[in-house]
Amino acid sequence: MSEEIIGKIKEALSTVADPHMGISIVEMGIVQNIDIDENDTTVAKITIRPTNPGCMSAANIAMNAKMAAEKVDGIDKVEIVVEGHMMADAISEMVNK
């Protein structure tokens, strides 16, 4: 079931475009990994890595990715992990509140 959910999440994330390039964050390779934890609830942990470590849109991309993934049937919670950005920890904390 995890592979099916991961496919649905990728599909949902493909609707999120990098605001500067106008290309899907999936196509650009910004989405690095999607893990599914299926215990009492189904949690999707999505790792994103902006193309630029100082990208001013990283928080916006992270929030849009979270909102898109939350719409996927079968997902109870989404956690976004930002890597490779100078404010990665702060963005991850803000998006996951």
XYZ file of C-alpha atoms in Angstrom:
97
model
C 0.000 0.000 0.000
C 2.894 2.370 0.700
C 4.000 2.412 -2.956
C 0.479 3.325 -4.042
C 0.304 6.169 -1.513
C 3.773 7.394 -2.509
C 2.614 7.487 -6.128
C -0.446 9.522 -5.164
C 1.701 11.923 -3.132
C 4.112 12.394 -6.058
C 1.144 13.099 -8.277
C -0.159 15.691 -5.794
C 3.298 17.260 -5.433
C 3.628 17.492 -9.209
C 0.965 20.224 -9.071
C 3.284 22.387 -6.930
C 5.470 24.569 -9.128
C 8.682 26.349 -8.271
C 7.531 29.987 -8.384
C 10.636 31.146 -10.241
C 10.850 28.375 -12.824
C 7.176 27.477 -13.225
C 8.137 23.783 -13.237
C 6.887 21.067 -10.886
C 8.994 20.533 -7.788
C 8.945 16.815 -8.618
C 10.333 17.411 -12.122
C 12.988 19.762 -10.756
C 14.180 17.157 -8.265
C 13.350 19.328 -5.255
C 11.392 16.417 -3.751
C 14.193 14.181 -2.510
C 12.321 11.468 -0.641
C 8.887 10.353 0.517
C 8.595 7.953 3.460
C 5.341 6.502 4.729
C 4.865 5.408 8.338
C 1.748 3.259 8.698
C 1.213 2.619 12.386
C -1.921 3.916 14.123
C -2.007 6.788 11.645
C -0.520 7.162 8.179
C 2.221 9.779 8.213
C 4.013 10.977 5.095
C 7.491 12.392 5.661
C 8.570 14.391 2.628
C 12.124 15.638 2.243
C 12.675 18.612 -0.032
C 15.948 20.243 -1.044
C 15.702 23.629 -2.759
C 17.995 24.125 -5.749
C 19.559 27.161 -4.068
C 20.603 27.162 -0.374
C 19.369 30.745 -0.079
C 16.134 30.291 -2.035
C 13.666 32.937 -0.891
C 10.723 30.714 -1.882
C 11.739 27.636 0.129
C 9.158 28.227 2.870
C 6.422 28.805 0.300
C 7.384 25.651 -1.611
C 7.470 23.629 1.626
C 4.046 24.874 2.737
C 2.503 24.267 -0.698
C 3.990 20.757 -0.738
C 2.507 20.031 2.677
C -0.941 21.295 1.687
C -0.898 19.280 -1.550
C 0.146 16.066 0.218
C -2.469 16.525 2.951
C -5.193 16.263 0.296
C -4.159 12.699 -0.609
C -6.671 10.083 0.542
C -5.240 7.815 3.206
C -2.786 10.358 4.624
C -3.451 11.429 8.204
C -0.429 13.689 8.707
C 2.331 15.223 6.583
C 5.753 16.184 7.857
C 8.034 18.272 5.656
C 11.797 18.132 6.141
C 13.801 20.842 4.392
C 17.459 20.072 3.718
C 20.273 22.020 2.094
C 18.883 25.484 2.837
C 20.525 28.008 5.137
C 17.276 28.224 7.143
C 16.272 24.569 6.776
C 15.553 23.943 10.463
C 13.499 27.130 10.890
C 11.469 26.454 7.743
C 10.815 22.827 8.716
C 9.693 23.907 12.192
C 7.405 26.646 10.846
C 5.777 24.427 8.216
C 5.147 21.564 10.623
C 3.496 23.562 13.420
